Each structure stands twice: as structure tokens, then as C-alpha cells.
XYZ file of C-alpha atoms in Angstrom:
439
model
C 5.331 -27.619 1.953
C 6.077 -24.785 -0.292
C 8.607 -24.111 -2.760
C 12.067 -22.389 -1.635
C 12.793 -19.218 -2.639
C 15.726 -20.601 -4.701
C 13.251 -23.478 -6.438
C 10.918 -20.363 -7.484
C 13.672 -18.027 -8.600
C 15.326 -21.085 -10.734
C 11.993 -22.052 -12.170
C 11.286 -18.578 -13.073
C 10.630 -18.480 -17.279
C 12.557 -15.718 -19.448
C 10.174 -14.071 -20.002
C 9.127 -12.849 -17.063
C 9.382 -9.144 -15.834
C 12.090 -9.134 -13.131
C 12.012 -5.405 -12.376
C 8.136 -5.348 -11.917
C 9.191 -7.806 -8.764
C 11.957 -5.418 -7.935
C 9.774 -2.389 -7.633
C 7.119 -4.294 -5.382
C 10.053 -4.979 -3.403
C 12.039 -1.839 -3.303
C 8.590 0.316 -3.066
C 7.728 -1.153 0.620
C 11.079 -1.104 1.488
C 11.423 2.713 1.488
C 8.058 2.810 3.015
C 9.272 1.020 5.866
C 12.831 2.682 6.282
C 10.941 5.607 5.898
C 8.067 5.191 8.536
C 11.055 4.283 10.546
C 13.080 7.497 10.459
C 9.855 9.823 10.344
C 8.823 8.228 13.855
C 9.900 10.611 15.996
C 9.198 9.302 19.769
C 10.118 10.942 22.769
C 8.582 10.881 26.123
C 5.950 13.367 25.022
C 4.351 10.702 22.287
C 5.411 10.300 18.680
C 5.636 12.904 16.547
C 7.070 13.607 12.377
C 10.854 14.220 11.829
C 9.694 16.078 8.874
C 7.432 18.735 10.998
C 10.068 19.079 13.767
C 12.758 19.042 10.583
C 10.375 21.047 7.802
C 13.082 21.652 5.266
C 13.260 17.599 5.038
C 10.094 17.585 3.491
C 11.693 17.988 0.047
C 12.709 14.312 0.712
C 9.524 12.934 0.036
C 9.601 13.987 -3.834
C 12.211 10.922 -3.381
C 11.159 8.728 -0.558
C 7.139 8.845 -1.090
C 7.510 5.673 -3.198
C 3.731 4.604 -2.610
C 2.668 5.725 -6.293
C 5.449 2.918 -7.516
C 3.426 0.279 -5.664
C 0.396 0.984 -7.265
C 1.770 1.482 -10.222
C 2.848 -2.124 -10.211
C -0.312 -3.421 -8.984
C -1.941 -2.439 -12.141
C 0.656 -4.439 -14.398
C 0.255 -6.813 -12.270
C -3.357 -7.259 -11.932
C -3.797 -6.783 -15.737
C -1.786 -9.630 -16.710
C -3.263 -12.002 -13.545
C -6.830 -11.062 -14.855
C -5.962 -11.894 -18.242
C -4.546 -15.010 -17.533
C -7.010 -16.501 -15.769
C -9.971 -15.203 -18.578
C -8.132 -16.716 -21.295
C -8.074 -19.839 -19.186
C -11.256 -20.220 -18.468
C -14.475 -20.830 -19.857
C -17.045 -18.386 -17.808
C -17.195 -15.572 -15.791
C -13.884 -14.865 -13.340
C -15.066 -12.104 -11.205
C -15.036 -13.793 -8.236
C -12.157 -16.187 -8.590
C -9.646 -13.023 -9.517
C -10.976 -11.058 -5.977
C -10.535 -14.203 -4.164
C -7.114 -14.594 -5.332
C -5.871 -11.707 -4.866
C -7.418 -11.343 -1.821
C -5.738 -14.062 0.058
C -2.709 -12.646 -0.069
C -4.073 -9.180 1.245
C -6.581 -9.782 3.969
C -5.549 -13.350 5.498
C -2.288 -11.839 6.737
C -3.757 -8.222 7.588
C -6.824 -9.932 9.471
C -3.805 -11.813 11.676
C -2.189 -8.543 12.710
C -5.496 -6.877 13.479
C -6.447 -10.034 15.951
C -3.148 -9.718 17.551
C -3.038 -5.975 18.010
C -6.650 -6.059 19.519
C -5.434 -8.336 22.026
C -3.066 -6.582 22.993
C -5.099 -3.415 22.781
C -7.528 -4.705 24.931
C -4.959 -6.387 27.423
C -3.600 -2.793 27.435
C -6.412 -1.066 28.948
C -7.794 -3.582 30.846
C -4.617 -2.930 33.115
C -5.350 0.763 32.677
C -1.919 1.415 30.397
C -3.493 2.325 27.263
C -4.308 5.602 27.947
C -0.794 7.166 28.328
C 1.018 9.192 25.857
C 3.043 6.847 24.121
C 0.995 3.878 24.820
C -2.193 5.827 23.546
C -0.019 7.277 20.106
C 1.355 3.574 19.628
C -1.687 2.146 19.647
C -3.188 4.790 17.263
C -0.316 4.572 15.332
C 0.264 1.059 14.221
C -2.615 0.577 11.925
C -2.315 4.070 10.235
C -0.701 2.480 7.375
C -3.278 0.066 6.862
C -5.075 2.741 4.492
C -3.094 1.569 1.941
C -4.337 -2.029 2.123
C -7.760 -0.575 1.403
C -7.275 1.332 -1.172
C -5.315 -1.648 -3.204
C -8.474 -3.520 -2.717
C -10.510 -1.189 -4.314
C -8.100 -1.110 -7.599
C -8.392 -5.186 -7.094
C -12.212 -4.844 -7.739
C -12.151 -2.299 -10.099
C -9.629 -3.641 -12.368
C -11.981 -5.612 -14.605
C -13.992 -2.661 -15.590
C -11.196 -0.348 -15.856
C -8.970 -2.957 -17.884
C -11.618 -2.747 -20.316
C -11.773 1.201 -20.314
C -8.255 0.704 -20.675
C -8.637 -1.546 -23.847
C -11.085 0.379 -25.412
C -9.096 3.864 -25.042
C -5.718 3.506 -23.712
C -4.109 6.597 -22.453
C -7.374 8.195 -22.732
C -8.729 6.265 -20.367
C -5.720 7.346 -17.770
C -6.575 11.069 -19.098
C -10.136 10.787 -17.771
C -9.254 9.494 -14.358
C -6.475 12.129 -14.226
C -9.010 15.298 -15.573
C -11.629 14.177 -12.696
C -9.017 14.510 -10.296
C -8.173 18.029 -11.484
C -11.664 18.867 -11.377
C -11.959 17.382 -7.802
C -9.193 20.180 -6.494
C -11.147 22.837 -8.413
C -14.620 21.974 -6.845
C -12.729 21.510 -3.428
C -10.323 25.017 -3.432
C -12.237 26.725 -5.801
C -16.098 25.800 -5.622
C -15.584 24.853 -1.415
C -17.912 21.746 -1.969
C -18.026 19.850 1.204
C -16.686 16.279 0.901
C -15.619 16.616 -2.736
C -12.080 16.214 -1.483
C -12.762 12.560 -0.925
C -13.173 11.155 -4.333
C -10.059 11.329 -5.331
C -8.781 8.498 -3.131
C -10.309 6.595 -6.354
C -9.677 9.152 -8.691
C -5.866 9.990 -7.835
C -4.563 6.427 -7.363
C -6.825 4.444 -9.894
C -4.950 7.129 -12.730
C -1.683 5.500 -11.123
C -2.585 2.421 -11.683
C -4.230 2.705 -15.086
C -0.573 3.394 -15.656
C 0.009 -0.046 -15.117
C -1.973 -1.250 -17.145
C -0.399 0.921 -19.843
C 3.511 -0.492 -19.194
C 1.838 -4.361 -19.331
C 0.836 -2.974 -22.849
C 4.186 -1.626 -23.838
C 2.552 2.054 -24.616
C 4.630 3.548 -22.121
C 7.346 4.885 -24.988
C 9.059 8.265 -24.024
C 9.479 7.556 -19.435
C 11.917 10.453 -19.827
C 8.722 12.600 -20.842
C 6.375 11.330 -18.510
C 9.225 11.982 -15.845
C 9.448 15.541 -17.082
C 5.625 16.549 -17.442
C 5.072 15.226 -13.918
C 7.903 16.708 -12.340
C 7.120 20.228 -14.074
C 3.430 20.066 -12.597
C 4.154 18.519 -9.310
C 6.652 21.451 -9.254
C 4.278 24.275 -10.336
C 1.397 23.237 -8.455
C 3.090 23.303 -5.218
C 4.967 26.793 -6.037
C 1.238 28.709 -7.124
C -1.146 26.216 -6.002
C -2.815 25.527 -2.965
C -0.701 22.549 -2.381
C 2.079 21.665 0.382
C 5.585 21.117 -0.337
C 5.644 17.531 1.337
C 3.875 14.682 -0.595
C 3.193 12.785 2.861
C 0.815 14.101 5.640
C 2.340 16.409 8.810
C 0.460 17.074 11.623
C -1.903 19.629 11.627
C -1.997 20.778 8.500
C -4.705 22.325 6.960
C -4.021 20.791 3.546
C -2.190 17.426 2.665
C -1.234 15.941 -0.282
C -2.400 12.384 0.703
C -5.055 12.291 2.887
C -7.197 12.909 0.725
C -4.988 12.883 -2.599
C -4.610 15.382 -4.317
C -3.626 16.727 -8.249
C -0.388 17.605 -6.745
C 0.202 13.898 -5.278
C -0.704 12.988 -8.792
C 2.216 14.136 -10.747
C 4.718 13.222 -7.866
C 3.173 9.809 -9.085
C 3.821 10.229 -12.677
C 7.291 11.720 -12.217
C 8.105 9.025 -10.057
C 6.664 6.026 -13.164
C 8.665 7.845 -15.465
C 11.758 7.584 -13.351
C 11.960 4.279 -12.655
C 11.153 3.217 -15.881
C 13.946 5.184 -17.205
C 15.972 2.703 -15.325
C 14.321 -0.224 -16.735
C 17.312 -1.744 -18.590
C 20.073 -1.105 -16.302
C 18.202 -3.119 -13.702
C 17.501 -6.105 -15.935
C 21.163 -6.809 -16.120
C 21.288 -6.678 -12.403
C 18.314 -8.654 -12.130
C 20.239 -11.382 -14.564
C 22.238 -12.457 -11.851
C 21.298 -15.331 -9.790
C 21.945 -14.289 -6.635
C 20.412 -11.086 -6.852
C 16.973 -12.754 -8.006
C 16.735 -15.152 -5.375
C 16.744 -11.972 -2.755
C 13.773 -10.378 -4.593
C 12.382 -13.430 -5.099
C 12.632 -14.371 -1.180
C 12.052 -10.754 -0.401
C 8.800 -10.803 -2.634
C 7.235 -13.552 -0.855
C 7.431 -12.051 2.653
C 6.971 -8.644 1.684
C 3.244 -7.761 3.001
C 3.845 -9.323 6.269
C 7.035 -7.194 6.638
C 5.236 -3.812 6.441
C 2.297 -5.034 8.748
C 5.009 -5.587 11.391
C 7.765 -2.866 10.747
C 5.920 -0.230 12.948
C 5.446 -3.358 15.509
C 8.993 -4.244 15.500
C 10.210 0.069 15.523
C 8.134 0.371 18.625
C 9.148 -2.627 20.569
C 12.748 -0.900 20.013
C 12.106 2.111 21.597
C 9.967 0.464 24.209
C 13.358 -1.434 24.904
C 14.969 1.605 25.376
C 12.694 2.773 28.033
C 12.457 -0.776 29.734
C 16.461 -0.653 29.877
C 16.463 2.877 31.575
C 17.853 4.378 28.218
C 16.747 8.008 27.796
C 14.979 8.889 24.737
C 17.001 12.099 22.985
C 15.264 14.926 21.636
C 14.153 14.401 17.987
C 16.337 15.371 15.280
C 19.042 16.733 17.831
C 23.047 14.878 18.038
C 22.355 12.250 20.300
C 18.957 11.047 18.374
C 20.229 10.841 14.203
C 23.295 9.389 16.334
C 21.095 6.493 17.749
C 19.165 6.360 13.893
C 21.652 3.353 13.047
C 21.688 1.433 16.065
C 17.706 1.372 15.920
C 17.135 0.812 12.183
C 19.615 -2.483 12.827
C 17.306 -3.785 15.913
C 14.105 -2.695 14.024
C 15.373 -4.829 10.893
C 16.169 -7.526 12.997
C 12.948 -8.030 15.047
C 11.074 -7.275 11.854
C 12.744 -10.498 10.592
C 11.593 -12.603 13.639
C 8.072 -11.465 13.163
C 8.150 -12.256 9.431
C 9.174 -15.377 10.575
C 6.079 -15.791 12.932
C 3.714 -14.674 10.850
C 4.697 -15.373 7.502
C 2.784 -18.512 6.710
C -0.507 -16.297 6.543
C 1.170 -14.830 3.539
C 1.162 -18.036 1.406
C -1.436 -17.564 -1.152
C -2.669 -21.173 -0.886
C -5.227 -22.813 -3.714
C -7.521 -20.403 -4.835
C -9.157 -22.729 -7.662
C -11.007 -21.075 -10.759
C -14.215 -21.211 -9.173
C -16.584 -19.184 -11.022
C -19.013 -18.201 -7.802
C -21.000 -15.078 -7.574
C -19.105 -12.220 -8.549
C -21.811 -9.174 -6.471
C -21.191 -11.575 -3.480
C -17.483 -10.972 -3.889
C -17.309 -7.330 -4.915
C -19.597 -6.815 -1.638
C -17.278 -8.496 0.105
C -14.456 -6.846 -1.181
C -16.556 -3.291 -0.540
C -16.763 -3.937 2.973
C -13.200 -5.541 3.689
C -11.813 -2.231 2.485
C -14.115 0.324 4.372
C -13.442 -1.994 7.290
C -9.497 -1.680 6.918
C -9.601 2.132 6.028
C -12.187 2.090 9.356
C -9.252 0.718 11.125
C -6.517 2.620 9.896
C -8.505 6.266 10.926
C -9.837 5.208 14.275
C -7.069 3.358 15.478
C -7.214 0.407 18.254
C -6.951 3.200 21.624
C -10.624 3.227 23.125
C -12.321 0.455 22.225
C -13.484 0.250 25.907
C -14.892 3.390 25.867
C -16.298 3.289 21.602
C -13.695 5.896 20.340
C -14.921 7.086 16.612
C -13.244 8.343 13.933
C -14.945 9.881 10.309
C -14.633 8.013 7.765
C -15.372 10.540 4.780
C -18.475 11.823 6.380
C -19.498 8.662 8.350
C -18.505 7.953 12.360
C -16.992 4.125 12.750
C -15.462 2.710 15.548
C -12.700 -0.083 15.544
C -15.261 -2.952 16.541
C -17.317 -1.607 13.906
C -14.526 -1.273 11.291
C -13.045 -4.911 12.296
C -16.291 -6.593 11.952
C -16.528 -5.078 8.097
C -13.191 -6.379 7.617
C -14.016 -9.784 8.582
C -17.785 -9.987 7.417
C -16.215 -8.891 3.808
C -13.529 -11.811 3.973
C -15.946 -14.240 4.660
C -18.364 -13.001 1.751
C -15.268 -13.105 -0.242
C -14.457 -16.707 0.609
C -18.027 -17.990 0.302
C -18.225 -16.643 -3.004
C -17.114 -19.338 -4.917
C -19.159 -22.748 -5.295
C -18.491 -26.081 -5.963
C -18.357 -25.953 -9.584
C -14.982 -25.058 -11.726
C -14.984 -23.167 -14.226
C -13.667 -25.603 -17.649
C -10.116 -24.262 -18.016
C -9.042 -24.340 -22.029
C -6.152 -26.349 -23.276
């Protein structure tokens, strides 16, 4: 049996860094409240508070936390790397991706097995194809993209953590600069495709950034707050770019899928920001009470954004099961019904983090040396397989609905079969030998 969340928080040393837990924490929690409020469903399918409200969009300079998240992945995966070279004697590839793995793909492979079923139950009774039925089930793995892109900064993070090493904030400058010259070569040069690099470029700069803050060398936050705020600002008043930093239907051009320069600086405004208000949270953090929440909070925190478009559905599927009419979106009668069904979302999110949370627990992952190409294979295809997922969706499978994914057709079988090939590569990595850990 685990530890409590009270053992942990009461075990924790001094010298850990509270507020890196807090941002993990407070970053998918505005992800979730906001995936809840953007969902606008009504009997005609689901549709984007922010394109039937536009001039909300100006809320996601705010609200489009996702850069913080990353941004505390690389701290964190810089100091978990570290740790476990200094400790051992031999090469730690593999062990590190098998690590943090377990904590990614056990819990998202779970939620993928369940929604298939239920997919698949679905249309076998011929109700998949409706409006809302069809959108839900299209819907609920969108956000899985971002599961696939954090594995990609888990296997690049040895290479780039020696980039980092070797050249600091030069090494950020590089990964920002190819991103620039992405957007030129895509709205200047029209090269097909070019777009798509900067899913690596734009969010491995962010977290190179982490790696930076576990090194201290982020000094002046209110002048990294500034310089991205200025360029976020000016490229979206004479560039090319949108005003909102998430994606609205039918656009011709968004800001995150793919990334772009623009999303960028919303990302470095955003680092500076919150590390402006570094030392008024550690006082908060001192308090007891308050760390055993983020603590708790912490340790359930993956599985809660999984099921938070699960749970938001089921609510408004209630509604229509109980003969409650859906109000137009954005009108009185819907932001007056916006409390009533962020309450029964939180609650049923809790009752599925309390199903489901046990695939969470990292487990023993060992400090077996194993074959690190195996692993970063692995690794390679559990991420196409998730980003697979979250562009085709789980409507069709009967019939083999595609998606592209960058220039490349996948289905969901296709794209769930990656997912769990790569996981199993991933776990066979290792071998039966340790590696000698020092002291």
C-alpha cells in the first residue's frame, strides 16, 4: 500500500521546490476548468464559447496555461535525469524513459481501452453516428496531443540537457530562432509541411526553459515577462498570427496546432509571470495544510485531465436523459447553468479519479540499464500512436475513419496499436541486470 498524501507531504525535505508542484498542479487545473467552459454543447453538437463569443479570445493570453506545464517538465526532468546518472554506474537511457513513462502511458493506455469499448458498443447499436454522440466521441481524446508531445521532451531531454550544459540560454536561443525561421519558410517561403516542425521546435524552447530555472539562470522573470509579452503582442497586431493562443474552428491559421512563434512568446510571458510570483507562493506553500492539497492533488493529477472531458459530458448527457433542455451557448440561461455544471463535472471527475487512479501510481521502476534504441523506439511510437489518437478520434472505427497525421493517413486501430506496441518496447527494455548505484 502506498504512502498517504499527508505521510508524503510530512516527509517532504526543505529543500525541495514546492511551487514547481504547485504549477504542475495549477497548470492542468485551468486546462480542465477551461476545456470545461469552452465546451459549448447544444443539440446541434459541440462547438467553442470562444468562436460563438470571439472577443473572449483575449482570455487565453491568461487561461492557455499549457506552456507552464512544460515549462515544469523540463525542471523536472533535468533534476530526475540527473539524479539517477549520478547514482548510477552506466548508461540510464532506458531506465529514465521507463520511469517517466509509467506515469504517462499506463494510465492513458486505461482510458483509451475504456473509451474504445464504449466506442465500439456505441456503434454497434448504431448511436455513434449522431451529432453529439459522433462530436463526443471525437472529442474526448483531442487533448491527448499533449501527452505526446511530453513524451517527446521525455526522450529528448538527455541530449538537450547536455546542449543545455554546454550553452545555456544559447541553447534555448537556437530552438527559439528555428522556430522563427519555421513561420518564415511557412508564411513567407509557402513550404508545404514546414509548419509541422515546430511542435518540437516551439515547445522543446519551453522546456529548455526549464532546464534553465533548475539552474538558477533565470535572473530578471520581470524581463522575460516583458520581452514575451511585447512580441506575443506585436506579432499578433502585424503578423500573420490570430488573436487567440488556442485553436477555433475553422480557422485558417492557429496558434497551436501547429505552434507557432506567436504561441512562443505567450509561453515566455507566461514563465516570466509566474516566476515573478515565486516567493509569495513559497510562504503559502509553508503551510501544512496547503501542501498536503498539492501534494494529494499532484498525485492524481494526470488521471484527472484524462477524465474531465468524460465526466463534462456525462453532465450534459444527464441533462438530456432528465428531459432538461440544453440553452443556447453563451446566452442567459446557459453562463446561468455554468455553475451548476462545473460543480457536477468536479464531482464525477472525483469518482473517476477514484476508479482509475491506481494506474497512476508510478510503481518500481528499478535502475535497469537495458537498451536505450529499444526504449527511445518505443517511446517514438507511443507518442505518434497517442497524437494518432488524439487527430482521428474514436468515431468510425467500424468503417476505418483516417485522419493526417503531418502528412501521413492513420486510423485509431492503427494509432492504438503504436501506442501499445511502444509501451511494451518501453517495458521490455530493461534486463535483468542493475545498474551498481554509488554510495
Amino acid at each position: 500500500m502506498g504512502a498517504s498524501a499527508s505521510d508524503i507531504a510530512n516527509a517532504t525535505p526543505a529543500t525541495r521546490d514546492r511551487y514547481v508542484d504547485l504549477l504542475r498542479v495549477a497548470s492542468l487545473g485551468t486546462v480542465i476548468a477551461g476545456h470545461w467552459l469552452m465546451a459549448a454543447v447544444s443539440t446541434d453538437g459541440i462547438g467553442n464559447l470562444l468562436a460563438v463569443v470571439p472577443p473572449l479570445q483575449v482570455l487565453t493570453w491568461a487561461l492557455q496555461v499549457m506552456p507552464v506545464f512544460f515549462f515544469v517538465g523540463g525542471f523536472s526532468h533535468a533534476l530526475s535525469y540527473r539524479s539517477l546518472a549520478r547514482r548510477a554506474d552506466g548508461p540510464v537511457y532506458a531506465a529514465f524513459l521507463r520511469a517517466r513513462l509509467r506515469r504517462l502511458v499506463r494510465p492513458t493506455l486505461v482510458f483509451v481501452a475504456v473509451w474504445t469499448a464504449v466506442a465500439l458498443v456505441a456503434q454497434l447499436l448504431g448511436g455513434g453516428g449522431g451529432r453529439l454522440s459522433g462530436a463526443a466521441l471525437r472529442l474526448v481524446t483531442q487533448p491527448l496531443w499533449f501527452i505526446g508531445i511530453y513524451l517527446a521532451m521525455v526522450a529528448l531531454t538527455p541530449p538537450l540537457l547536455k546542449l543545455h550544459e554546454r550553452h545555456g540560454w544559447a541553447a534555448f536561443g537556437a530552438l527559439a530562432g528555428a522556430a522563427a525561421a519555421v513561420d518564415l519558410l511557412r508564411f513567407a517561403g509557402g513550404v508545404p509541411y514546414a509548419e509541422f516542425l515546430n511542435f518540437a521546435f516551439v515547445w522543446l524552447a519551453v522546456h529548455q526553459l526549464g532546464f534553465l530555472r533548475a539552474d538558477g539562470r533565470i535572473r530578471r522573470p520581470g524581463a522575460l515577462a516583458a520581452a514575451g509579452l511585447a512580441g506575443a503582442v506585436a506579432l499578433v497586431a502585424y503578423g500573420p498570427y490570430p488573436l487567440s493562443m488556442v485553436g477555433m474552428p475553422g480557422e485558417k491559421v492557429s496558434n497551436m496546432a501547429p505552434p507557432t512563434l506567436a504561441l512562443l512568446a505567450h509561453g515566455i510571458w507566461l514563465v516570466g509571470a509566474v516566476e515573478l510570483l515565486r516567493g509569495p507562493a513559497a510562504a503559502w506553500l509553508a503551510r501544512p495544510r496547503v501542501w498536503r492539497g498539492v501534494v494529494a492533488a499532484n498525485g492524481v493529477a494526470m488521471t484527472a485531465f484524462l477524465w474531465h472531458l468524460t465526466a463534462m459530458l456525462a453532465v450534459y448527457a444527464a441533462q438530456l436523459g432528465l428531459g432538461i433542455a440544453l440553452p443556447e451557448p453563451a446566452g442567459p440561461a446557459w453562463w446561468a447553468q455554468v455553475p451548476v455544471r462545473f460543480l457536477a463535472a468536479a464531482a464525477l471527475t472525483c469518482v473517476l479519479v477514484a476508479v482509475f487512479r491506481r494506474f497512476e501510481a508510478p510503481g518500481a521502476s528499478g535502475t535497469h540499464p537495458g537498451s536505450g534504441p529499444r526504449a527511445a523506439l518505443g517511446t517514438a511510437l507511443c507518442l505518434l500512436g497517442v497524437l494518432g489518437l488524439s487527430t482521428t478520434g474514436l468515431g468510425g472505427l467500424l468503417e476505418g475513419h483516417s485522419a493526417t497525421l503531418i502528412a501521413l493517413p492513420v486510423t485509431a486501430p492503427a494509432a492504438i496499436g503504436m501506442a501499445l506496441g511502444g509501451w511494451l518496447l518501453v517495458e521490455r527494455s530493461g534486463t535483468s541486470r542493475r545498474v551498481r548505484l554509488r554510495g
